[in-house]
Amino acid sequence: VEARAPRLAGDVMRVVALVGPMGSGKTEVGRMLARRLGWSFIDTDAEIVAGQRRPIADIFRTDGERGFREMERAVVRSVVRGRNRVVATGGGAVLSAATRRALRDAGPVFWLTAPVDVLLQRVGKDAGRPLLGADPRASLERLLRERDALYADAGEPIDAAPPIGAVVDSVLRALSAMQETVRVDLGARSYDIKVGAGTLALLGHELHTLGARGRVVIITDRGLMRRFGLRAVEALEGCGFDPLPVTVPAGERAKSLRRASAVIDALAAAGVNRAHTIVALGGGVVGDLAGFVAGVFMRGIRFVQAPTTLLAQIDSSIGGKTAVNHDRAKNLIGVYHQPALVLSDVDTLASLPSREVRAGLAEAVKYGMILDPDLFAMLERDGPQIIGAAPGRELAAIVARCAATKARVVALDEIERGPREILNYGHTVGHGIEAAIGGALVHGEAIAIGMTVEVRVAQRLGLADAALHERQTRLLETLGLPTRVPQVSTEAVLDAMRLDKKRREGRIRCSLPEGIGRMRLGVDVPVPLLEEVIDACRESS
Ligand SMILES: NC(=O)c1ccc[n+]([C@@H]2O[C@H](COP(=O)([O-])OP(=O)(O)OC[C@H]3O[C@@H](n4cnc5c(N)ncnc54)[C@H](O)[C@@H]3O)[C@@H](O)[C@H]2O)c1
Ligand SMILES: [Zn+2]
């Protein structure tokens, strides 16, 4: 039997299990690993002993190995139903195929393996091992011969001979490597986007890897503090950090200079300095606010994005644009400040309302249209199932793919001198509709309508054919997104696009599609044509 390949990102990491022979250090490694993840630790042998109120040797004597294995299967079945747990199993747990499967279905499984000498030396300190008998070395060698293939089938091997701390680090590195990684190439400001499921628990480990030490300020909103913040705090504490949560109210109103100033007061009061790190835990609002604060506080301190909405994972957390709003305009006050890492845990999206998931997928459709035909096809294939389902492998793959697309554009044009305007697809008109209708549509819905108008403009200009418009519309509709201009006057939309009377006869610059993954940038569209197409895209037509 060959060692199992590392599990792909998207298999949700609910439980991390350790298997391996006696003496491999499962309990000690498990306990320390749990602390680093901010999770709880369960040792199945200890659970059995607690349940039976007698030592394992007694159970073997009275119930035999079969009776013990039966109890062990039941305990494993129940512990894998939970989440945020590290589970250490008994050395023989892998004998049961059902147990191996139950562990694998709950998350990554690691096989702690070490040479017999090391195992014997460790076991020697510990009496009461019922299976070793009179000749421990011979017994252990026989057990390993029988079981190694089963351990290999159960999990990924980890060298458990080094001291415990080093073994825990190996497991953490292996968990981290199971995420999909996208590099944002910006020279000295380059960083990774890591996408996984259940991987918010790796926050402390990832920050440690970045070289962060000491204080970590977690900026989040009050609801998300309850939902994810406490776990993040525990994961950070378990990795030796000193976390400081700072909460803001949920919603766009938090993106204000006043709120930024209040957050800065909290940082100053806590003695935060340039050696410390800010983590944005939340949607685009929290990301923009925290990024802005991180960008201006002491002229910029290290900043990590931990986005928890689909929009934030595929769009706002990437690219270093940060801002707060002004009474006169959204995002009027901001800086470019790149994060040092984007840690996207798609498992956090489980609690996101499905309307927000759909809205995020509108931006994914945009990425497919502007640069990535394969992503567009993935959305056609997997998109509808993703909505309302538990986040998993398909969603993680889509998030990583979108992140890669945005990363490519950002790398070409960090501060929006040109190519980044490709990202405006659907937004020229979409922003107008969003502003004109105010509140009735969420951003992604307005963008879906905006893309529909813009692809039809492209068609009218002879850049795109009818099939392109139809394929895009079909995808948007299967994702439950609107494609018709709602009850708002074209006048109001054009006003909101800041096309005053004088400019109505003129032209407006748009990025328009010629095919899937093929865009024409900077097309001058006559405003009267735009007006006509908006009218043609009404709900009644
Ligand atoms: N910087 C950029 O490049 C960029 C790009 C696009 C958008 N943005 C900005 O992003 C903001 C919109 O972001 P958004 O759509 O993420 O909205 P948001 O940040 O307001 O989040 C929406 C709501 O969902 C809640 N929420 C977040 N995660 C959740 C979860 N996992 N489960 C349940 N509820 C959750 C939040 O508490 C909030 O109430 C806007 O301010 C926009 O300007 C910035
Ligand atoms: Zn957008």
XYZ file of C-alpha atoms and ligand atoms in Angstrom:
586
model
C 0.000 0.000 0.000
C 1.364 3.391 -0.911
C 1.241 6.405 1.348
C -1.847 8.451 0.682
C -1.329 11.713 -1.200
C -1.977 14.855 0.832
C -5.648 15.664 0.935
C -6.757 18.453 -1.329
C -7.864 21.821 -0.071
C -11.604 21.844 0.167
C -11.912 18.634 2.117
C -13.002 20.387 5.246
C -10.537 20.156 8.119
C -13.001 19.506 10.934
C -10.891 17.045 12.852
C -7.182 16.324 12.600
C -6.399 12.737 13.551
C -3.144 11.080 14.538
C -2.532 7.386 14.061
C 0.605 5.382 14.681
C 2.145 2.753 16.897
C 2.584 2.963 20.645
C 5.491 5.184 21.557
C 5.113 7.392 18.483
C 3.990 10.283 20.686
C 0.405 10.675 19.477
C -0.877 11.972 22.795
C 1.866 14.516 23.433
C 1.953 15.661 19.805
C -1.841 15.791 19.706
C -2.072 17.885 22.823
C 0.460 20.436 21.600
C -1.027 20.491 18.100
C -4.486 21.173 19.524
C -3.100 24.097 21.484
C -1.485 25.563 18.356
C -4.776 25.309 16.468
C -6.889 26.634 19.330
C -8.770 23.321 19.272
C -9.643 20.714 21.857
C -7.774 17.445 22.214
C -9.256 13.978 22.526
C -7.331 10.794 23.177
C -9.522 7.834 22.290
C -7.765 5.509 24.758
C -8.402 8.024 27.534
C -12.055 8.332 26.452
C -12.473 4.562 26.649
C -10.825 4.385 30.046
C -13.009 7.239 31.316
C -16.163 5.608 29.930
C -15.301 2.173 31.328
C -13.788 3.480 34.561
C -11.029 0.863 34.403
C -7.566 0.658 32.814
C -7.047 -0.676 29.302
C -5.184 -3.727 30.630
C -8.327 -4.677 32.564
C -10.517 -4.253 29.514
C -8.196 -6.520 27.509
C -8.279 -9.106 30.302
C -12.039 -9.263 30.630
C -13.344 -8.297 27.158
C -10.388 -9.364 25.045
C -8.896 -7.338 22.188
C -12.149 -7.729 20.257
C -14.184 -6.138 23.000
C -11.704 -3.274 23.218
C -11.742 -2.660 19.433
C -15.520 -2.538 19.568
C -15.402 0.206 22.216
C -12.722 2.016 20.226
C -14.822 2.024 17.037
C -17.760 3.511 18.922
C -15.600 6.244 20.476
C -14.025 7.169 17.115
C -17.451 7.283 15.480
C -18.643 9.758 18.043
C -15.559 12.004 18.234
C -15.361 12.512 14.464
C -18.861 13.942 14.500
C -17.516 17.029 16.267
C -15.268 19.716 14.903
C -12.215 21.713 15.917
C -10.650 18.684 17.536
C -7.346 16.916 17.376
C -7.853 13.209 17.940
C -5.140 10.765 18.959
C -6.113 7.156 18.407
C -4.845 3.961 19.953
C -2.130 2.084 18.079
C -4.552 -0.543 16.804
C -7.409 1.742 15.796
C -6.392 1.478 12.140
C -7.182 -2.261 12.134
C -10.775 -1.302 11.404
C -11.450 -0.137 7.847
C -14.537 1.698 9.102
C -12.432 3.635 11.595
C -9.868 4.555 8.942
C -12.640 5.834 6.709
C -14.381 7.748 9.503
C -11.133 9.522 10.381
C -10.350 10.401 6.763
C -13.837 11.771 6.158
C -13.471 14.151 9.091
C -10.224 15.731 7.924
C -6.514 15.160 7.509
C -4.985 12.096 9.150
C -1.294 11.811 10.013
C 0.674 8.661 10.657
C 3.361 9.278 13.247
C 6.147 6.901 12.391
C 9.526 6.251 14.058
C 12.189 3.521 14.159
C 11.571 0.623 16.540
C 14.415 1.721 18.813
C 12.836 5.112 19.354
C 9.423 3.578 19.974
C 10.811 1.034 22.444
C 12.708 3.663 24.334
C 9.554 5.750 24.738
C 7.313 2.804 25.575
C 9.826 1.581 28.151
C 8.867 4.459 30.425
C 5.254 3.442 30.323
C 4.065 0.223 31.926
C 0.751 -1.461 31.238
C 0.933 -1.957 27.449
C -1.101 -5.108 27.069
C 0.176 -6.152 23.644
C 3.931 -6.228 24.248
C 4.283 -9.311 26.455
C 7.615 -10.810 27.483
C 9.704 -9.770 24.443
C 8.700 -6.169 23.697
C 11.042 -5.727 20.714
C 9.825 -8.839 18.927
C 6.189 -7.975 19.694
C 6.553 -4.410 18.489
C 8.326 -5.475 15.292
C 5.526 -7.934 14.603
C 2.850 -5.290 15.240
C 4.573 -2.867 12.889
C 4.830 -5.516 10.170
C 1.121 -6.158 10.496
C 0.027 -2.567 10.738
C 2.318 -0.324 8.699
C 0.274 -0.798 5.544
C -2.846 0.139 7.464
C -1.230 3.259 8.922
C -0.129 4.217 5.432
C -3.666 3.731 4.180
C -5.039 5.857 6.980
C -2.826 8.903 6.735
C 0.166 10.872 5.568
C 3.447 9.822 7.199
C 5.181 12.210 9.565
C 8.624 11.491 10.980
C 7.931 11.239 14.713
C 11.505 10.514 15.823
C 12.439 14.170 16.557
C 11.362 15.934 19.757
C 7.646 16.666 20.098
C 7.834 20.352 19.171
C 9.506 19.514 15.876
C 6.932 16.826 15.088
C 4.114 19.298 15.762
C 5.790 21.767 13.412
C 5.950 19.088 10.712
C 2.238 18.414 11.084
C 1.445 22.136 10.930
C 3.586 22.521 7.811
C 1.788 19.590 6.210
C -1.607 21.094 7.077
C -0.527 24.428 5.655
C 0.672 22.764 2.454
C -2.788 21.260 1.929
C -4.105 24.735 1.186
C -4.106 25.990 -2.364
C -1.536 28.736 -2.639
C -1.647 31.636 -5.084
C 1.286 34.035 -5.211
C 0.659 37.737 -5.762
C 3.819 38.861 -7.507
C 4.687 42.392 -6.456
C 8.435 42.313 -5.926
C 9.251 43.186 -2.336
C 5.531 43.406 -1.559
C 4.726 39.893 -2.857
C 2.509 37.669 -0.747
C 0.582 34.415 -0.733
C -3.133 33.836 -0.849
C -3.905 30.539 0.902
C -7.238 28.864 0.360
C -8.443 25.950 2.439
C -11.398 24.668 4.427
C -11.273 24.759 8.204
C -7.883 26.447 7.961
C -8.605 29.540 10.051
C -7.119 27.361 12.809
C -3.758 27.767 11.054
C -3.779 31.539 11.608
C -1.200 31.401 14.402
C 1.050 29.011 12.506
C 0.893 31.114 9.333
C 1.651 34.331 11.212
C 4.564 32.633 12.914
C 5.870 31.523 9.525
C 5.673 35.131 8.313
C 7.939 36.136 11.172
C 5.260 37.891 13.201
C 5.768 37.971 16.951
C 4.042 39.441 19.973
C 0.891 41.461 19.664
C -1.692 40.631 17.000
C -4.662 42.972 16.679
C -7.758 41.226 15.321
C -10.141 43.717 13.754
C -13.568 42.225 13.214
C -17.238 43.028 13.680
C -19.187 42.096 16.776
C -21.152 39.225 15.233
C -18.049 37.720 13.671
C -16.171 38.057 16.942
C -18.619 35.597 18.461
C -18.650 33.380 15.375
C -14.924 33.118 14.587
C -13.013 35.614 16.702
C -12.739 33.600 19.867
C -11.309 30.656 17.944
C -8.807 32.932 16.228
C -7.788 34.302 19.624
C -7.200 30.771 20.915
C -5.207 29.742 17.861
C -3.022 32.826 18.269
C -2.513 32.309 21.990
C -1.643 28.677 21.364
C 1.146 29.841 19.058
C 2.544 32.259 21.628
C 0.993 35.471 20.336
C -0.688 38.132 22.408
C -3.998 38.740 20.597
C -6.019 41.929 21.027
C -9.510 41.857 19.501
C -10.919 45.218 18.403
C -14.540 45.082 17.277
C -16.491 47.491 15.097
C -20.192 47.516 14.204
C -21.181 45.360 11.217
C -21.999 47.057 7.926
C -20.756 49.747 5.588
C -21.065 52.445 8.266
C -17.953 51.077 9.943
C -15.936 52.329 6.961
C -15.632 55.851 8.324
C -12.774 58.094 9.335
C -14.339 58.324 12.787
C -14.326 54.562 13.204
C -10.765 54.329 11.880
C -9.770 56.949 14.409
C -11.410 54.982 17.246
C -9.536 51.841 16.179
C -6.285 53.801 16.096
C -7.039 55.039 19.632
C -7.305 51.400 20.737
C -3.987 50.522 19.058
C -2.215 53.472 20.631
C -3.661 52.711 24.059
C -2.446 49.108 23.809
C 1.049 50.147 22.777
C 0.865 48.549 19.354
C 4.014 49.264 17.363
C 5.683 48.543 14.044
C 6.732 45.064 15.156
C 3.096 44.028 15.564
C 0.470 42.732 13.156
C -3.125 43.573 12.281
C -5.482 40.815 11.151
C -8.720 41.703 9.335
C -11.259 38.997 10.155
C -14.460 39.580 8.209
C -15.941 40.790 4.956
C -14.866 43.593 2.672
C -15.938 46.252 5.135
C -13.664 44.978 7.883
C -10.900 44.336 5.339
C -11.045 47.858 3.921
C -11.167 49.483 7.361
C -8.458 47.307 8.937
C -6.274 47.656 5.843
C -6.635 51.419 5.961
C -5.706 51.527 9.635
C -2.752 49.178 9.050
C -1.668 51.372 6.147
C -1.589 54.633 8.066
C -0.775 53.572 11.626
C 2.910 54.433 12.171
C 3.135 54.771 8.360
C 2.123 51.188 7.831
C 2.369 47.987 9.841
C 2.091 44.324 8.869
C -1.389 43.339 7.867
C -3.048 39.966 7.199
C -6.427 39.407 5.600
C -8.634 36.599 6.919
C -11.693 37.154 4.705
C -15.006 35.544 5.648
C -17.306 36.528 2.778
C -17.057 35.161 -0.743
C -16.697 38.698 -2.090
C -13.835 39.369 0.295
C -12.111 36.052 -0.490
C -12.142 36.528 -4.246
C -11.950 40.275 -4.529
C -11.553 42.820 -1.754
C -8.848 41.037 0.282
C -6.515 40.909 -2.727
C -4.704 43.846 -4.231
C -4.015 46.193 -1.358
C -6.723 48.754 -2.026
C -7.971 49.993 1.323
C -10.348 52.805 2.112
C -12.963 54.393 4.296
C -15.924 56.370 3.017
C -16.576 60.103 3.034
C -20.031 61.670 3.236
C -19.639 62.733 -0.366
C -18.303 59.496 -1.828
C -17.552 55.868 -1.092
C -13.905 54.896 -0.683
C -12.769 58.516 -0.955
C -10.073 58.216 1.704
C -7.597 55.391 1.332
C -4.130 54.064 0.706
C -2.568 51.187 -1.161
C -1.303 48.823 1.503
C -0.687 45.208 0.526
C -1.370 42.449 3.044
C 1.455 40.103 4.027
C -0.891 37.132 3.596
C -4.472 36.369 2.653
C -5.811 33.379 4.579
C -9.122 32.300 3.056
C -11.026 29.606 4.907
C -14.032 28.658 2.765
C -15.511 26.811 5.721
C -16.331 30.215 7.231
C -18.704 30.761 4.300
C -21.034 28.072 5.701
C -22.884 30.723 7.682
C -23.017 33.288 4.895
C -26.575 33.948 3.632
C -27.021 32.356 0.196
C -27.820 35.752 -1.302
C -24.293 36.848 -0.360
C -22.867 33.667 -1.899
C -24.705 34.341 -5.158
C -23.549 37.944 -5.124
C -19.956 36.785 -4.694
C -20.371 34.374 -7.577
C -21.286 37.322 -9.824
C -17.717 38.549 -9.349
C -16.489 35.030 -10.123
C -18.418 35.132 -13.402
C -16.689 38.434 -14.104
C -13.253 36.852 -13.650
C -14.247 34.040 -15.991
C -15.437 36.507 -18.602
C -12.420 38.777 -18.439
C -9.575 36.265 -18.260
C -10.394 32.666 -17.532
C -12.551 30.415 -19.757
C -11.800 27.392 -17.532
C -13.145 29.224 -14.498
C -16.250 30.114 -16.487
C -16.719 26.415 -17.298
C -16.151 25.455 -13.634
C -18.901 27.875 -12.671
C -21.228 26.406 -15.275
C -20.532 22.911 -13.946
C -20.287 23.424 -10.163
C -21.859 26.829 -9.536
C -25.473 25.841 -8.938
C -24.578 22.999 -6.506
C -22.369 25.286 -4.452
C -25.178 27.591 -3.431
C -26.769 26.398 -0.228
C -24.413 23.409 0.086
C -21.742 23.010 2.749
C -18.528 24.634 1.510
C -16.137 22.059 0.144
C -13.647 21.193 -2.518
C -15.523 22.793 -5.458
C -15.947 26.107 -3.701
C -12.303 26.159 -2.590
C -11.232 25.461 -6.168
C -13.348 28.343 -7.444
C -12.090 30.721 -4.754
C -8.473 29.828 -5.537
C -9.072 30.240 -9.249
C -10.685 33.657 -8.817
C -7.897 34.705 -6.467
C -5.349 33.699 -9.101
C -7.132 35.813 -11.694
C -7.258 38.872 -9.500
C -3.636 38.289 -8.471
C -2.565 38.295 -12.129
C -4.251 41.609 -12.781
C -2.927 43.194 -9.604
C 0.609 42.025 -10.410
C 0.362 43.747 -13.791
C -0.942 46.985 -12.403
C -0.645 47.482 -8.663
C -1.841 51.079 -8.520
C -4.337 51.212 -11.364
C -2.484 53.005 -14.075
C -4.107 50.918 -16.797
C -4.586 47.158 -17.099
C -6.460 46.937 -13.797
C -9.393 48.613 -15.561
C -10.181 45.166 -16.983
C -11.708 44.517 -13.553
C -14.295 47.181 -14.257
C -16.259 44.850 -16.475
C -19.913 45.034 -15.390
C -19.056 47.761 -12.915
C -19.365 50.832 -15.137
C -23.103 50.278 -15.518
C -23.439 48.107 -12.386
C -22.270 50.874 -10.076
C -24.801 53.211 -11.696
C -27.626 50.764 -11.120
C -26.473 50.050 -7.576
C -26.347 53.735 -6.677
C -29.608 54.595 -8.428
C -31.600 51.832 -6.800
C -29.997 52.174 -3.356
C -30.210 49.165 -1.075
C -32.663 46.967 -2.987
C -29.802 45.168 -4.732
C -26.594 43.900 -3.213
C -23.410 44.800 -5.072
C -22.987 41.467 -6.877
C -26.569 41.553 -8.120
C -26.033 45.008 -9.589
C -22.853 43.727 -11.235
C -24.745 40.796 -12.775
C -27.125 43.301 -14.365
C -24.233 45.561 -15.311
C -22.467 42.688 -17.098
C -25.664 41.857 -18.942
C -26.000 45.442 -20.182
C -22.314 45.641 -21.061
C -22.184 42.368 -23.019
C -25.164 43.595 -25.015
C -23.363 46.859 -25.662
C -20.427 44.796 -26.919
C -22.826 42.930 -29.162
C -24.286 46.163 -30.537
C -20.780 47.401 -31.286
C -19.999 44.200 -33.165
C -17.378 43.101 -30.649
C -19.330 40.116 -29.329
C -21.912 37.797 -30.800
C -25.341 36.838 -29.483
C -24.051 33.474 -28.273
C -21.715 35.190 -25.787
C -24.529 37.249 -24.355
C -26.737 34.165 -24.119
C -24.102 32.011 -22.437
C -23.330 34.655 -19.844
C -27.018 35.239 -19.163
C -27.667 31.523 -18.784
C -24.854 31.183 -16.235
C -25.971 34.223 -14.252
C -29.522 32.912 -14.193
C -28.543 29.419 -13.054
C -26.674 31.103 -10.213
C -29.889 32.870 -9.250
C -28.614 36.302 -10.221
C -30.717 39.044 -11.826
C -30.046 39.963 -15.466
C -32.731 42.587 -15.993
C -32.619 46.272 -15.179
C -35.045 46.808 -12.280
C -37.631 49.523 -11.770
C -35.375 52.527 -11.897
C -35.273 55.120 -14.639
C -32.462 55.069 -17.157
C -32.153 58.759 -16.359
C -31.376 57.922 -12.728
C -28.826 55.268 -13.717
C -27.004 57.693 -16.019
C -27.112 60.346 -13.311
C -25.596 57.910 -10.870
C -22.874 57.193 -13.435
C -22.159 60.951 -13.275
C -23.232 61.381 -16.890
C -24.764 64.819 -16.645
C -26.778 66.418 -19.429
C -23.644 67.735 -21.167
C -22.028 64.306 -21.322
C -25.141 62.497 -22.537
C -24.221 63.188 -26.161
C -20.662 62.069 -25.630
C -18.921 58.791 -25.029
C -18.008 56.696 -22.002
C -15.009 54.411 -21.598
C -15.779 50.741 -20.941
C -13.987 47.373 -20.814
C -16.054 45.089 -23.027
C -15.913 41.351 -23.750
C -15.175 39.907 -27.174
C -15.368 36.320 -26.007
C -15.005 34.335 -22.811
C -11.631 35.307 -21.409
C -11.098 37.973 -24.057
C -11.605 41.675 -23.335
C -11.225 44.913 -25.214
C -10.105 47.676 -22.848
C -10.909 51.345 -23.159
C -13.736 51.124 -25.682
C -15.490 54.478 -26.188
C -19.196 53.758 -26.032
C -21.635 56.428 -27.241
C -23.882 57.274 -24.293
C -27.081 57.217 -26.421
C -26.290 53.599 -27.339
C -25.785 52.737 -23.680
C -29.109 54.378 -22.884
C -30.832 52.338 -25.557
C -29.352 49.058 -24.294
C -30.284 49.815 -20.678
C -33.850 50.352 -21.860
C -33.769 47.122 -23.818
C -32.646 45.214 -20.705
C -35.663 46.190 -18.613
C -37.677 43.698 -16.616
C -40.608 44.007 -18.994
C -38.636 43.440 -22.195
N -10.658 46.886 -1.422
C -11.182 46.398 -2.508
O -10.479 46.117 -3.476
C -12.655 46.121 -2.549
C -13.197 45.417 -3.624
C -14.560 45.151 -3.596
C -15.345 45.567 -2.542
N -14.792 46.259 -1.512
C -15.599 46.705 -0.362
O -16.105 45.553 0.293
C -17.267 45.922 1.020
C -18.310 44.838 0.875
O -17.800 43.651 1.415
P -18.731 42.393 1.754
O -19.620 42.127 0.626
O -17.829 41.335 2.226
O -19.682 42.942 2.909
P -19.496 43.115 4.481
O -18.080 43.178 4.858
O -20.369 44.237 4.895
O -20.126 41.771 5.041
C -21.498 41.555 4.854
C -22.166 41.081 6.135
O -21.893 39.708 6.310
C -21.450 39.452 7.616
N -20.557 38.317 7.515
C -19.264 38.323 7.118
N -18.783 37.088 7.072
C -19.780 36.273 7.469
C -19.886 34.870 7.619
N -18.870 34.057 7.312
N -21.048 34.360 8.052
C -22.093 35.175 8.315
N -22.061 36.497 8.169
C -20.910 37.040 7.750
C -20.820 40.723 8.067
O -20.850 40.791 9.475
C -21.692 41.764 7.413
O -22.808 42.025 8.209
C -17.697 47.284 0.488
O -17.423 48.258 1.464
C -16.804 47.487 -0.728
O -16.501 48.840 -0.960
C -13.459 46.538 -1.506
Zn -17.444 44.412 -7.586
